[in-house]
Amino acid sequence: MTETRLPEIVLFDTLSGTKRTLEPLVPGRCGVYCCGPTVYGLTHLGNARAALVPDVMVRFLRHQGYDVRYVRNVTDIDDKIIARAAEEQLAPAELARKYADEYHRDMDDLGMLRPDVEPAVSGHLEPIIALIGSLVAKQLAYAADGDVYYRVRAFGPYGQLSKRSLDEMLEGAGSRIEVDPRKESPLDFALWKAAKPGEPAWDSPWGPGRPGWHIECSAMSSAHLGETFDIHTGGRDLIFPHHENEIAQSQGAHGPGTFARYWVHNGFINFDGEKMSKSLGNFFTTREITALYDPETVRCFLLTVHYRSGLNFELEAACPRCDRVLARAEQESGACAGCGAVTEPELLRAQVRFPGLEEADDRLAYVYTTLQRAGAFLDQGAPAAEPGPVLEHTAGMLVAFIAHMRNDFNTSGALGALSKPLAEINGLLDSGKGVDKGARRRTVERFVADFAEVARILGCFGADPGTWLARRRDLKAARVGLDTAKVEELVAARQAARLSRDFATADRLRAELAGLGVAVQDGPSGSVWTFA
Ligand SMILES: [Zn+2]
Ligand SMILES: [Zn+2]
């Protein structure tokens, strides 16, 4: 058997603080573990970004020939789940199932691949208890009143990932946390929590209880990827303490040099400058946003920024009376400093617009329009008879795109590499002037073929263009409050005027439609309208 050498891919590793070449444990294979959701509520864009980063990474590694095993866990036992279950009057397990289903619905909508394995805590009590037992046996953990804590001071390299010293952590902990007398040190964290009355509980050598949050990822990653595996991903907010604790647990139990070999962390989403998280409450759920925009627009928007950078999710709300765009403080109070009108928060929420999503939506419409035109062009003639040169930008598109992706999964650069080819193709479709007929045909053919590969890697641009554009038109009409029934009526009236050769009326109706921001295209199968 000959070993084929796979292309070199570099990625930024948080632990070393440098870009490193990916050298998997087993050549040609790659194990990826992603910290998944705690299922107690609907998802927001922060969850979507944390799932999208490994999604695109896995798609790209597979495209490059790697045999990837992708594991993402579900935290279905947790304090927040228990609290929310009480509010919704459901059993905790039932609530977790409900929101795991909702999570899948949102992620499927956004075009995320399902992981190869999706382990849940409730199905992994045995390996979790075994791992805690081995930490206790090694004096790295101790039992106290039915709880089990990790003895942080006993693990030398603690702080290596977050680059913090124990003293710094103690200082931080001292001001925040009441010192629990059962703990040897305020830094020690729970591996096992004794059950309180009425809470779900499992038997263990330390009495009935449930696992702490951190231990599950150590146990489930080694159950499905082995004690040592390649890439661990998660949001930056998980570096400390969650991932620091995962390392302490796994390396504590399995020895130095084990566990994740590359640590990949994505940046936050800033909601008008503030970090977006469930605790802030000032966020829109994924579902509220995909009711306004096609999920693919949301996906594209998230990919426009490098995964390690912060992503600003701006929103704009205009005063319903004077139409002035309100500043952040005005949005909060609902009081317009311009005209003095005060708007209820719920009404204002309905006025909100998302400039970043609008931009992504327009760009995606441009891509699909180009693909639609290219498809129509190719349908007209016979395939290119012979191989030969294609125009410069299209010829270099896929190579440039992949080069960006190989450099730390730079989707922002990769999307940028599509701009000139898109312009080149539109130019060719507008006019073939000065271009050899064969070269024109070959260039469009190559563009369509290579773009399909780009689509597979990004999980974007793969829909049927006509279907996508029609749905987008309807969503946009709903967003801007366009009366589509009236538009259809005007289009039909104009069509009738044209048929009876009443061009003055047809022109007047076209102008009326233009006033609504609508353009009409006349084709052999009738007239269709689009946004101008
Ligand atoms: Zn985790
Ligand atoms: Zn106003």
PDB file of C-alpha atoms and ligand atoms in Angstrom, residues 319 321-322 336 338-341, ligand 2:
ATOM      1  CA  CYS A 319     -37.985  55.490  15.572  1.00  0.00           C
ATOM      2  CA  ARG A 321     -42.554  58.142  14.270  1.00  0.00           C
ATOM      3  CA  CYS A 322     -39.628  60.073  12.736  1.00  0.00           C
ATOM      4  CA  CYS A 336     -36.288  59.015  20.651  1.00  0.00           C
ATOM      5  CA  GLY A 338     -35.116  63.468  17.919  1.00  0.00           C
ATOM      6  CA  CYS A 339     -38.901  63.681  18.133  1.00  0.00           C
ATOM      7  CA  GLY A 340     -39.528  62.672  21.739  1.00  0.00           C
ATOM      8  CA  ALA A 341     -41.665  59.619  20.857  1.00  0.00           C
TER       9      ALA A 341
HETATM   10 ZN    ZN B   2     -38.344  59.965  16.586  1.00  0.00          ZN
END
